[in-house]
mmCIF file of C-alpha atoms in Angstrom:
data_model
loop_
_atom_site.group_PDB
_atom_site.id
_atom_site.type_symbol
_atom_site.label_atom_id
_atom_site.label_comp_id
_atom_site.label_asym_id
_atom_site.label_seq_id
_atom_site.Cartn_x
_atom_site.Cartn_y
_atom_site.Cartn_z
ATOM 1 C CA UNK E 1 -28.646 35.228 -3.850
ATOM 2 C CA UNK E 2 -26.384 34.127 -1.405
ATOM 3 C CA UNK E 3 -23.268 31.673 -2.298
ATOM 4 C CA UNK E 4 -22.988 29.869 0.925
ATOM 5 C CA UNK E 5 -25.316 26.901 -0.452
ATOM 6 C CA UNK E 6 -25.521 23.527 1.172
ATOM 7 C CA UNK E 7 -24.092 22.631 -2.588
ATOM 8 C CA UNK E 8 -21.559 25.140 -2.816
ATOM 9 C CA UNK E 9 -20.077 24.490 0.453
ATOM 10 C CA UNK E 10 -19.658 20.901 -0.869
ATOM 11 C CA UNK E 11 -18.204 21.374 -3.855
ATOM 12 C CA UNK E 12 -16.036 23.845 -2.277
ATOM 13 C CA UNK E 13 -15.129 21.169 0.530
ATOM 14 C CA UNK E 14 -14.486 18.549 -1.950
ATOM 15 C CA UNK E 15 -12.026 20.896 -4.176
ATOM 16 C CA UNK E 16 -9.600 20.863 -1.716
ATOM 17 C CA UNK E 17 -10.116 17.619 -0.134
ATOM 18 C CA UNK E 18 -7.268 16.655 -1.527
ATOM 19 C CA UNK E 19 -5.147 18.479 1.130
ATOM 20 C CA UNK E 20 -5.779 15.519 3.148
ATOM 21 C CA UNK E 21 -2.817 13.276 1.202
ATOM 22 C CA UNK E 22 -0.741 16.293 3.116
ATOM 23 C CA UNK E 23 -1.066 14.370 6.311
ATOM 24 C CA UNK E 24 -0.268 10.830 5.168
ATOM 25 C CA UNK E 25 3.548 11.316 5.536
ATOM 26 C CA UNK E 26 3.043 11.992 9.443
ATOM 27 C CA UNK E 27 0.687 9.384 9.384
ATOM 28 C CA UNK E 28 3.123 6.841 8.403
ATOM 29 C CA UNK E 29 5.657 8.082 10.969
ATOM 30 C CA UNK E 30 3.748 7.321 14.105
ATOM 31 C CA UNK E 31 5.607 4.223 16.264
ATOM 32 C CA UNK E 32 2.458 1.492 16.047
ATOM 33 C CA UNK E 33 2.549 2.204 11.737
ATOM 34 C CA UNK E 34 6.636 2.330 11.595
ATOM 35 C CA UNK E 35 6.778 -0.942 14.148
ATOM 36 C CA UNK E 36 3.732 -2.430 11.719
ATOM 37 C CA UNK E 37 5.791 -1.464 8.205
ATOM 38 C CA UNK E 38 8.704 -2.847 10.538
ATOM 39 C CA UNK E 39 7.598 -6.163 11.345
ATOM 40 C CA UNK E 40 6.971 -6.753 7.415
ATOM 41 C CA UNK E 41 9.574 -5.876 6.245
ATOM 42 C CA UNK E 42 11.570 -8.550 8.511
ATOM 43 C CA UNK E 43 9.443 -11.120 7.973
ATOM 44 C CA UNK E 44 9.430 -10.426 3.749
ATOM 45 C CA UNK E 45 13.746 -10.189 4.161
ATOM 46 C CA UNK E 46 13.400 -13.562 6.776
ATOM 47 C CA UNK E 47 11.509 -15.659 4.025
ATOM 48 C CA UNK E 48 14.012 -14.191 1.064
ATOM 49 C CA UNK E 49 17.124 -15.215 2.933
ATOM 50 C CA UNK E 50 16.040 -18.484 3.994
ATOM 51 C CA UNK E 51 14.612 -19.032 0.026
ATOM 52 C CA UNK E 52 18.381 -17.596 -0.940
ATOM 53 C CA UNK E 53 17.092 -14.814 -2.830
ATOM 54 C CA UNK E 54 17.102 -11.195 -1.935
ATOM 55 C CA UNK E 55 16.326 -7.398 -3.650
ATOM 56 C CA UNK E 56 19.058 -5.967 -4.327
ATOM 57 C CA UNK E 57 19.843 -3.149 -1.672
ATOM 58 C CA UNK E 58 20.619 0.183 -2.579
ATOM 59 C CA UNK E 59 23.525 2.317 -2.090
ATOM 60 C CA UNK E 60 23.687 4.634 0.902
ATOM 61 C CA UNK E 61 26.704 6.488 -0.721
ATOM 62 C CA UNK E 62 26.585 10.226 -2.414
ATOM 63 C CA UNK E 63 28.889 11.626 -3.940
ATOM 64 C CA UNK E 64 27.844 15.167 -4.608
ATOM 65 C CA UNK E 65 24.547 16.444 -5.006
ATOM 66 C CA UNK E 66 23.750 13.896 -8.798
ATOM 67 C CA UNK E 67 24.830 10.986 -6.179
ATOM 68 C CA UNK E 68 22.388 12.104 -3.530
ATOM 69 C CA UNK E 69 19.532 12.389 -5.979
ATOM 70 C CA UNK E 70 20.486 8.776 -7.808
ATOM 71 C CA UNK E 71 20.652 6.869 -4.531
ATOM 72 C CA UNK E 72 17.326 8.820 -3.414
ATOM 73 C CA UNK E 73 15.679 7.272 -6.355
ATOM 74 C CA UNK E 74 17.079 4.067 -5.724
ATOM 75 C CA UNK E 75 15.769 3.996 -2.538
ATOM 76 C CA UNK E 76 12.390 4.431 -3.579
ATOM 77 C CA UNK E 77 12.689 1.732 -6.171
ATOM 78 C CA UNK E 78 14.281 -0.785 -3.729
ATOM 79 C CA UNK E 79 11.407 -0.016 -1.208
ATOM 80 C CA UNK E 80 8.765 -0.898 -4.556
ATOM 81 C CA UNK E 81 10.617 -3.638 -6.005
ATOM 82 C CA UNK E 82 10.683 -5.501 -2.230
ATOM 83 C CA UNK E 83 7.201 -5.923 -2.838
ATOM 84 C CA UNK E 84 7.066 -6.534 -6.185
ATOM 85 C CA UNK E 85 10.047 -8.046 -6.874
ATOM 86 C CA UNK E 86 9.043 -12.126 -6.945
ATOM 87 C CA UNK E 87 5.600 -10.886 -8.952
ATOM 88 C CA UNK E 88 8.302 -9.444 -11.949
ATOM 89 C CA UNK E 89 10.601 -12.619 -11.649
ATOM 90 C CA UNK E 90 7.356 -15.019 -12.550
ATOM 91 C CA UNK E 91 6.751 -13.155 -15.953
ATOM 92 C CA UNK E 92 10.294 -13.228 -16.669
ATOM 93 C CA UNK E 93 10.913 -17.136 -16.528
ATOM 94 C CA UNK E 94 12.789 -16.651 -13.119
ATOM 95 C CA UNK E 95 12.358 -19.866 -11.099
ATOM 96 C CA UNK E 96 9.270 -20.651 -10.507
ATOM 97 C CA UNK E 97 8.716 -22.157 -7.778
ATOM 98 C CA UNK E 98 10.843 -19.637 -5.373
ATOM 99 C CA UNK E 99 8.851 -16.704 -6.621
ATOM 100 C CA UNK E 100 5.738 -18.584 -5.830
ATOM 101 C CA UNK E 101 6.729 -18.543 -2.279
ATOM 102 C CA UNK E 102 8.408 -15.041 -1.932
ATOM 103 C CA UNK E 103 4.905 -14.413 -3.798
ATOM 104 C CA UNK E 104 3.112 -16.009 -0.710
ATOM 105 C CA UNK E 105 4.224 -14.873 1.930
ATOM 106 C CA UNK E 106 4.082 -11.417 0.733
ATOM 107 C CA UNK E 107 0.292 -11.739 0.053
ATOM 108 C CA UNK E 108 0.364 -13.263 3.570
ATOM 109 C CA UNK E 109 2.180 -10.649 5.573
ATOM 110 C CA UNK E 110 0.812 -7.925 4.204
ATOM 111 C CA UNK E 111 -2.828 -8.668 4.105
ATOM 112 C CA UNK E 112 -2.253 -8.698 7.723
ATOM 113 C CA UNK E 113 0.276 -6.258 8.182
ATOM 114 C CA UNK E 114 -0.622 -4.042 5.316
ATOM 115 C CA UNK E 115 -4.130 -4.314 6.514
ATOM 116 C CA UNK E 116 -3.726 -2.888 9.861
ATOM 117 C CA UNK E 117 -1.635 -0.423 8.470
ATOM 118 C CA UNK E 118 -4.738 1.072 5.842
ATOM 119 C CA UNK E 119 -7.060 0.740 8.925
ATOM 120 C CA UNK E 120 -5.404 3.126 10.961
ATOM 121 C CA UNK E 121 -4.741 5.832 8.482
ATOM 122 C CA UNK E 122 -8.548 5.057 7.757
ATOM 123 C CA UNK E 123 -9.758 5.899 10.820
ATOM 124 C CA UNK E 124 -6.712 8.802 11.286
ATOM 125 C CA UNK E 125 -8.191 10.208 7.804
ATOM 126 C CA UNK E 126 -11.380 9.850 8.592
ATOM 127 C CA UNK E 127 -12.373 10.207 11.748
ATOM 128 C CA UNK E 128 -9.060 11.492 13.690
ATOM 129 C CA UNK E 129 -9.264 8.189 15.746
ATOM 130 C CA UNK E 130 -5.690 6.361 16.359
ATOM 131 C CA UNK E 131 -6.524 2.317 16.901
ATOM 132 C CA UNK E 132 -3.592 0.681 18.810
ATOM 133 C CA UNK E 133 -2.080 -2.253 17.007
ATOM 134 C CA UNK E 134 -3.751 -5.060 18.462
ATOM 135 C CA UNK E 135 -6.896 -3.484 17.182
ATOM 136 C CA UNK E 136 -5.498 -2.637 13.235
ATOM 137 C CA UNK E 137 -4.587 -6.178 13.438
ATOM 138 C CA UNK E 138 -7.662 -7.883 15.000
ATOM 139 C CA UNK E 139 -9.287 -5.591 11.874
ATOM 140 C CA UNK E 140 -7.044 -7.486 9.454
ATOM 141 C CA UNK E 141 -7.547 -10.728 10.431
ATOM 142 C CA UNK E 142 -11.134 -10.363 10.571
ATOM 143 C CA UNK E 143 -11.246 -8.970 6.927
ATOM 144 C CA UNK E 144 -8.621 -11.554 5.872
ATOM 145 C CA UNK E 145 -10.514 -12.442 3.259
ATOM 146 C CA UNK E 146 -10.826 -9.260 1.638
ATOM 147 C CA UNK E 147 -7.197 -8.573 2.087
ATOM 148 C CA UNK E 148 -5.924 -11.586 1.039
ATOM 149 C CA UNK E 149 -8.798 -12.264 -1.903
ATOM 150 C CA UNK E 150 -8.407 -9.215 -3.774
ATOM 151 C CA UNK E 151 -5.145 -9.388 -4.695
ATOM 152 C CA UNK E 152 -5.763 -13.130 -5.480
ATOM 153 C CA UNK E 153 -8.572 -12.733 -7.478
ATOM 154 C CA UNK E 154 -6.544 -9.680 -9.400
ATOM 155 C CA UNK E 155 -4.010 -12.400 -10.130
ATOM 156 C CA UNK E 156 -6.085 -14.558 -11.168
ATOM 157 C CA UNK E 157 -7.482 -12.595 -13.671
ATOM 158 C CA UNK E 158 -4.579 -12.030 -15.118
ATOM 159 C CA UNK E 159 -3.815 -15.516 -15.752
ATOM 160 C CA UNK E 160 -6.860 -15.761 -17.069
ATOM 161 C CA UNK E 161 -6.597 -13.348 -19.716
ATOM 162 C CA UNK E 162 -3.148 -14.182 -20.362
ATOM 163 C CA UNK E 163 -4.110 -18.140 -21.040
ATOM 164 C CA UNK E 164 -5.198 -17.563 -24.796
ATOM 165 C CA UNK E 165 -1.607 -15.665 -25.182
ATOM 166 C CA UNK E 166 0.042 -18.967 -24.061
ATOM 167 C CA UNK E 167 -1.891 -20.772 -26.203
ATOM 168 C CA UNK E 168 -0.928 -18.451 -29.392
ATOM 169 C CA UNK E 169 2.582 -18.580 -28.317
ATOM 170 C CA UNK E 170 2.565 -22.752 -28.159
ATOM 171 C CA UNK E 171 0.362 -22.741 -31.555
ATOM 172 C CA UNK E 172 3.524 -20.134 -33.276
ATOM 173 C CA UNK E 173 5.452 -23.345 -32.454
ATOM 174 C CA UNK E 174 3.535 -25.396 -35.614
ATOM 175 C CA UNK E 175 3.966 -24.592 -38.587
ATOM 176 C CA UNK E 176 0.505 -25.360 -40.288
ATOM 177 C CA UNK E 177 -0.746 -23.564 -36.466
ATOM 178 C CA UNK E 178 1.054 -20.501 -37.008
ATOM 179 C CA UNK E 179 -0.510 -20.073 -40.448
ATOM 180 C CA UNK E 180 -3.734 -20.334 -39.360
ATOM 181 C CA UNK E 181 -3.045 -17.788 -35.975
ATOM 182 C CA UNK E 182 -1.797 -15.275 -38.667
ATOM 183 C CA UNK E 183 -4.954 -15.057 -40.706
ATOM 184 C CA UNK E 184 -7.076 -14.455 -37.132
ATOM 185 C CA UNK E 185 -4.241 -12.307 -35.465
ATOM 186 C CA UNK E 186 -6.502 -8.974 -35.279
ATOM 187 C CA UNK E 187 -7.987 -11.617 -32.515
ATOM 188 C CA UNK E 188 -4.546 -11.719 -30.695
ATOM 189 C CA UNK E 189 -4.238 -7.910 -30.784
ATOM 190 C CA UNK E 190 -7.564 -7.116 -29.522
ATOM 191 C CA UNK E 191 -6.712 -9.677 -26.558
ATOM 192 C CA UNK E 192 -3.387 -7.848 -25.983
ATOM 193 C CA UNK E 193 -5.014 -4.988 -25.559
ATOM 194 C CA UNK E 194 -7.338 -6.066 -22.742
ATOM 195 C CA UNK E 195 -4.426 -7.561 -21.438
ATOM 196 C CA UNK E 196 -2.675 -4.258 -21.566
ATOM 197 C CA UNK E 197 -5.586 -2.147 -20.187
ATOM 198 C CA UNK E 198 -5.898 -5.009 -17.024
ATOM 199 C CA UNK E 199 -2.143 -5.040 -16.310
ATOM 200 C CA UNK E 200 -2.070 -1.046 -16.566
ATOM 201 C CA UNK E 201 -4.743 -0.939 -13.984
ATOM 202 C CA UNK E 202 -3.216 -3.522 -12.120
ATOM 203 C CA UNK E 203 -0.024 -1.752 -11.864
ATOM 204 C CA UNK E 204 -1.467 1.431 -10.674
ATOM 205 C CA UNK E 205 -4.409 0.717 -8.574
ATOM 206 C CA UNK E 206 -3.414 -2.719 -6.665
ATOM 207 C CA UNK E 207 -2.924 -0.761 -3.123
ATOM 208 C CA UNK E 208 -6.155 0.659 -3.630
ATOM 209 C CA UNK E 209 -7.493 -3.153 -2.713
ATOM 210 C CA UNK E 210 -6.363 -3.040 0.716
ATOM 211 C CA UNK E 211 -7.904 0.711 1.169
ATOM 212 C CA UNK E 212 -11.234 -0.868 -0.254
ATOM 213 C CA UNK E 213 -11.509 -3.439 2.361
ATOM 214 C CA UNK E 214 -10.313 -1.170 5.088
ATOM 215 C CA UNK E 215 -12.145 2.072 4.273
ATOM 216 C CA UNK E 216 -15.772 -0.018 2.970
ATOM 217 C CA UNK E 217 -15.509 -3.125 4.213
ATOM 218 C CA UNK E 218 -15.024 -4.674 0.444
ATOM 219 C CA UNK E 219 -15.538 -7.969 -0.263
ATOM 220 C CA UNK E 220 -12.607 -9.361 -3.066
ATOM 221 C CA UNK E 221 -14.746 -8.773 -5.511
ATOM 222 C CA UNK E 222 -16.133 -5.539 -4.809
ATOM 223 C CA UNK E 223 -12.486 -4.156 -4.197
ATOM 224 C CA UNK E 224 -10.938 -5.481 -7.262
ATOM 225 C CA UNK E 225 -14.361 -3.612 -9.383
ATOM 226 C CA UNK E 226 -13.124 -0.385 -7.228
ATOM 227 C CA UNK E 227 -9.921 -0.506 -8.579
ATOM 228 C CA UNK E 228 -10.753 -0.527 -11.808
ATOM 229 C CA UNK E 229 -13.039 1.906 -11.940
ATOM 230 C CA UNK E 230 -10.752 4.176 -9.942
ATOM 231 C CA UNK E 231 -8.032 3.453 -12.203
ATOM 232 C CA UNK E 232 -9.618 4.595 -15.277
ATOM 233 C CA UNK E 233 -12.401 6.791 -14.294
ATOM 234 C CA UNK E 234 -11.290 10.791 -14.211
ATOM 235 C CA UNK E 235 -7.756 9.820 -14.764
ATOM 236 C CA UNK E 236 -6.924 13.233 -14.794
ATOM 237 C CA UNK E 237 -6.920 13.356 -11.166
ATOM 238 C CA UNK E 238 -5.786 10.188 -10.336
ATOM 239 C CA UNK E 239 -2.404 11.390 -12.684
ATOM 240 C CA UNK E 240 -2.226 14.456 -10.193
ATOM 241 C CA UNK E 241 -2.847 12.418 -6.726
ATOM 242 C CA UNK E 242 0.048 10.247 -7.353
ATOM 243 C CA UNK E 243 1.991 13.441 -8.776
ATOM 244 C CA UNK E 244 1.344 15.164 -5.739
ATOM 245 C CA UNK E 245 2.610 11.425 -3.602
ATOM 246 C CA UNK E 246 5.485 11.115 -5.879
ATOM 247 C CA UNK E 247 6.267 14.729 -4.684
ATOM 248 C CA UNK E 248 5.755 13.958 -1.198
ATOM 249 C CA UNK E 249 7.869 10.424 -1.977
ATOM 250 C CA UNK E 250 10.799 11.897 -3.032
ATOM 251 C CA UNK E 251 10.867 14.478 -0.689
ATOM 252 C CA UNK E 252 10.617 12.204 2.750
ATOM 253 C CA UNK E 253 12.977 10.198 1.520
ATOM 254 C CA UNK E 254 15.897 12.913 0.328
ATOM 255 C CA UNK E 255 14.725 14.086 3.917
ATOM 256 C CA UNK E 256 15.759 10.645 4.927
ATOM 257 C CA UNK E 257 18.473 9.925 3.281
ATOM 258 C CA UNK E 258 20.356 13.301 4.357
ATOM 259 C CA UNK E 259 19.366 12.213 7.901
ATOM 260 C CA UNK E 260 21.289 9.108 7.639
ATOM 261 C CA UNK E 261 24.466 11.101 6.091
ATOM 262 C CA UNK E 262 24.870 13.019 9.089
ATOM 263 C CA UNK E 263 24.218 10.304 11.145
ATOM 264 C CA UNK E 264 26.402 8.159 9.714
ATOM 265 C CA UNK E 265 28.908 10.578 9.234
ATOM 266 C CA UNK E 266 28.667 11.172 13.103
ATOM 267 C CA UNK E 267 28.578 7.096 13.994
ATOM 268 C CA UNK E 268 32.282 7.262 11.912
ATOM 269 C CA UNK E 269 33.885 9.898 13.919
ATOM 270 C CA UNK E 270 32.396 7.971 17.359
ATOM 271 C CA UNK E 271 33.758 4.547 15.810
ATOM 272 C CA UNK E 272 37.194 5.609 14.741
ATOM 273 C CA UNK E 273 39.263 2.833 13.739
ATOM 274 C CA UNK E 274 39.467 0.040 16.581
ATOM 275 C CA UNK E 275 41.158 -2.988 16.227
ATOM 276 C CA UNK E 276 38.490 -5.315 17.116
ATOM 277 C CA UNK E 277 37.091 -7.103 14.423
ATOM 278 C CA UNK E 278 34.178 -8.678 16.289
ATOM 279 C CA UNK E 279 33.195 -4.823 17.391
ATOM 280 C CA UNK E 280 33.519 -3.725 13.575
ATOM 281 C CA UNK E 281 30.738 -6.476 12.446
ATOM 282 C CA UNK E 282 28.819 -5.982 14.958
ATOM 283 C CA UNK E 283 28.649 -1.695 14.628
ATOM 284 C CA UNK E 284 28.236 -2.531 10.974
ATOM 285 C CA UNK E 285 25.263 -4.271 11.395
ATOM 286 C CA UNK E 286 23.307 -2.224 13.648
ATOM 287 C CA UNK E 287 24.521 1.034 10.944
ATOM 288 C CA UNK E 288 23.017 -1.397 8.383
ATOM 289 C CA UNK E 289 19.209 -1.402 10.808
ATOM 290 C CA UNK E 290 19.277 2.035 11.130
ATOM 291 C CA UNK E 291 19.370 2.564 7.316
ATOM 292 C CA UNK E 292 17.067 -0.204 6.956
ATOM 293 C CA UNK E 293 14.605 2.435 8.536
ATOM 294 C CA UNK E 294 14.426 4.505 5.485
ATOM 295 C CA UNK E 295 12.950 1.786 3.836
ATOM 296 C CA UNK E 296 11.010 1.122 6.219
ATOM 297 C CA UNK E 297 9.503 4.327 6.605
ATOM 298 C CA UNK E 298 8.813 4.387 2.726
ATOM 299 C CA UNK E 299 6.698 1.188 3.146
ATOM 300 C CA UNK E 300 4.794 2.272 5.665
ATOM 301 C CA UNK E 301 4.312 5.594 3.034
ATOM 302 C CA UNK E 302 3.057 3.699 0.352
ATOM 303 C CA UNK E 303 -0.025 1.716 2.504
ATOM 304 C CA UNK E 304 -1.139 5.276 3.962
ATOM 305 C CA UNK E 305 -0.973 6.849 0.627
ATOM 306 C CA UNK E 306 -3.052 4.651 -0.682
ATOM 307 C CA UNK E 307 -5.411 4.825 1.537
ATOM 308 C CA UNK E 308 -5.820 8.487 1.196
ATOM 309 C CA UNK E 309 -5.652 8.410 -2.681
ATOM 310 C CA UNK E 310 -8.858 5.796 -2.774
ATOM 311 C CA UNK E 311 -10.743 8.435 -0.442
ATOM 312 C CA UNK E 312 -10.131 10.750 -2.734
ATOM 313 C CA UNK E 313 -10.918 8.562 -5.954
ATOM 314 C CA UNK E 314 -13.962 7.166 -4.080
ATOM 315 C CA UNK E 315 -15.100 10.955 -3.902
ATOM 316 C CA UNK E 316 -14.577 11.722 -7.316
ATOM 317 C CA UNK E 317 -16.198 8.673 -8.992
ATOM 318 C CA UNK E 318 -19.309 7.504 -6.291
ATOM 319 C CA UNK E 319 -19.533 11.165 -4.499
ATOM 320 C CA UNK E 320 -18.906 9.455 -1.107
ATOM 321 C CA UNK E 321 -17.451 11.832 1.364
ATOM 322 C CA UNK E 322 -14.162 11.635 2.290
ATOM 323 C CA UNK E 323 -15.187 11.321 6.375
ATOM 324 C CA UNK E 324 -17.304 8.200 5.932
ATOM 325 C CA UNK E 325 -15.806 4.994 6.629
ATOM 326 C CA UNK E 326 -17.103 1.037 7.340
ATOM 327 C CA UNK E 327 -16.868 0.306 10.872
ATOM 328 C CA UNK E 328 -16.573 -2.920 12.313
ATOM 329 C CA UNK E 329 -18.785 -3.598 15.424
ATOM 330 C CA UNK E 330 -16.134 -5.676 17.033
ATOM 331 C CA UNK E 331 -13.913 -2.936 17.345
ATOM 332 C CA UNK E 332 -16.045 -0.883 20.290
ATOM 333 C CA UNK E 333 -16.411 -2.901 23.401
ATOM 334 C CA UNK E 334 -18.815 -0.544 25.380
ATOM 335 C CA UNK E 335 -21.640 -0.122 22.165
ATOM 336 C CA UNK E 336 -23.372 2.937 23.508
ATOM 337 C CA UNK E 337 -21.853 5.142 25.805
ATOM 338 C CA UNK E 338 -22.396 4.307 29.353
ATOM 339 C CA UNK E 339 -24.453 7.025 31.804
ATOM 340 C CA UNK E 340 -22.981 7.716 35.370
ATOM 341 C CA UNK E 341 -24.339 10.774 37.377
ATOM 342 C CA UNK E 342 -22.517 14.053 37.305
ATOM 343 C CA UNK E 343 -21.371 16.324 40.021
ATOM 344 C CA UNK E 344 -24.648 17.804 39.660
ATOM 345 C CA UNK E 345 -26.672 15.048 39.970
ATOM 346 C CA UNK E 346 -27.542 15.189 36.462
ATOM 347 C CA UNK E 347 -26.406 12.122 34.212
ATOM 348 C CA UNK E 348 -24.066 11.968 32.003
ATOM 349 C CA UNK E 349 -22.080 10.219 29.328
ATOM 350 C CA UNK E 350 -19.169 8.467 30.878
ATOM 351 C CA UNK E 351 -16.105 9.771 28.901
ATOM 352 C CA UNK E 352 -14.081 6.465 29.817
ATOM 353 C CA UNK E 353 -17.323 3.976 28.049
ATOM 354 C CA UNK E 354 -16.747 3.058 23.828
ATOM 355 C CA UNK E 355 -19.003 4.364 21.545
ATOM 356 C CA UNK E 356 -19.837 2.801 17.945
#
């Protein structure tokens, strides 16, 4: 009996499917993703410094090789916490009505941005196709709502669940109230525990909202369902896919940052000490941009990451392939290819005509 089965050649394909997370770093290096990661994280920076707040930056000094791996690490947080950084500051009584704006615009920007970004290491992942940016874009905005409404809806839910908490906490404030919440308080625990398994999945899987509406074509509530069954169905291998982007993490950006030492180490000799102020500001700040670009690149790591970790988790829980993906009509101009006669008289498909 022979091995070479229609079945075993799929389960053989799909064991090392995962090799495919192997090309998001290059994926996130091409000029129409960094310019897209680029453009976001200006805009996200523009809206903190005209709000007065900022994420703290992190240090592009290393002393040794414990200082290189610190500020490595910090740079990955810093490029995290620049997304989530206004999201933390609501839960921790930070004002409220800043963070609800640096909240905003980031849901903003990077349904659109973000958006564009998943779509093209979609269609890289999937089908080897490379949209240009107007395209990813026109993508986003057409599936702004799924962008933009699953991350809503996610927060939403949250509040939801976490409105009888609020009302515990302002009943622990009454004497005669509190008495009563301890008797029921197995209640309260059961509720922070739902709490606790939302936020958990929240945590992990929210990227995986964008990937739903660009790989599927999600609604918001058919990506936010995704997530949470991706989250918590075969963990196991959701535990090793972000091991394995972790790995890949650390690595681009040690890559990175030892890049920038020698660069920066080479812009010092070229600067040498001159005497002009005005000059020293100004070399300063474009040494500060090229950094920047780290961060930049990381950003642009985490949306293509994702997108290759919910083919992968779409696999494993619905048995979808990893090479199918939703496509958008709109995006093909020419609908079926277009027939012109060949040199032999015979037609044939015109290679310069879209097809769907």
């Amino acid at each position: 009996m022979s091995l070479n089965t229609p079945d075993a050649v799929k389960r053989s394909t799909a064991a090392w499917s995962w090799l495919l997370l192997l090309k998001t770093p290059a994926i996130a290096l091409r000029g129409r993703v960094v310019a897209l990661a680029a453009a976001g994280v200006v805009l996200v920076w523009a809206c903190d410094q005209m709000l007065g707040t900022t994420t703290s930056q992190p240090s592009a000094e290393a002393t040794g090789l414990a200082g290189f791996a610190a500020s490595t690490l910090h740079t990955l947080q810093f490029t995290l916490l620049s997304l989530a950084d206004p999201f933390i500051g609501l839960t921790q009584g930070e004002p409220i009505l800043v963070n609800l704006l640096r909240c905003a615009v980031r849901l903003v920007v990077w349904a659109l941005l973000g958006g564009a970004i998943v779509r093209i290491t979609a269609l890289a992942l999937t089908r080897d196709e490379s949209p240009d940016v107007d395209a990813a874009v026109l993508f986003a905005w057409r599936q702004r709502s799924g962008f933009l409404g699953g991350p809503l809806l996610l927060l939403a839910g949250l509040a939801f669940m976490l409105l009888p908490l609020v009302v515990v906490r302002l009943a622990m404030e009454i004497s005669w109230l509190s008495a009563v919440v301890a008797v029921i308080w197995p209640v309260v625990i059961v509720v922070a525990v739902l709490v606790a398994l939302y936020a958990i999945a929240a945590a992990i899987g929210w990227p995986l909202l964008w990937a739903a509406t660009a790989v599927d074509g999600s609604d918001s509530f058919d990506a936010v369902s995704r997530m949470f069954a991706y989250a918590y169905q075969k963990p196991l291998r959701l535990l090793g896919y972000a091991a394995l982007v972790l790995a890949m993490a650390v690595g681009c950006s040690g890559a990175a940052s030892a890049f920038a030492i020698v660069a920066a180490a080479a812009c010092d000799f070229a600067t040498g000490t001159p005497d002009n102020q005005w000059a020293q500001s100004v070399i300063a700040g474009w040494n500060s941009i090229a950094l920047g670009l780290i961060g930049v690149y990381l950003t642009a790591l985490i949306w293509t990451s994702a997108t290759g970790i919910y083919l992968l988790r779409r696999q494993d829980v619905d048995g979808v392939h990893t090479d199918e993906v939703f496509i958008d009509p709109n995006e093909y101009d020419g609908g079926i290819p277009q027939l012109r006669e060949g040199p032999t008289g015979v037609p044939e498909f015109d290679d310069q005509s879209d097809a769907a």
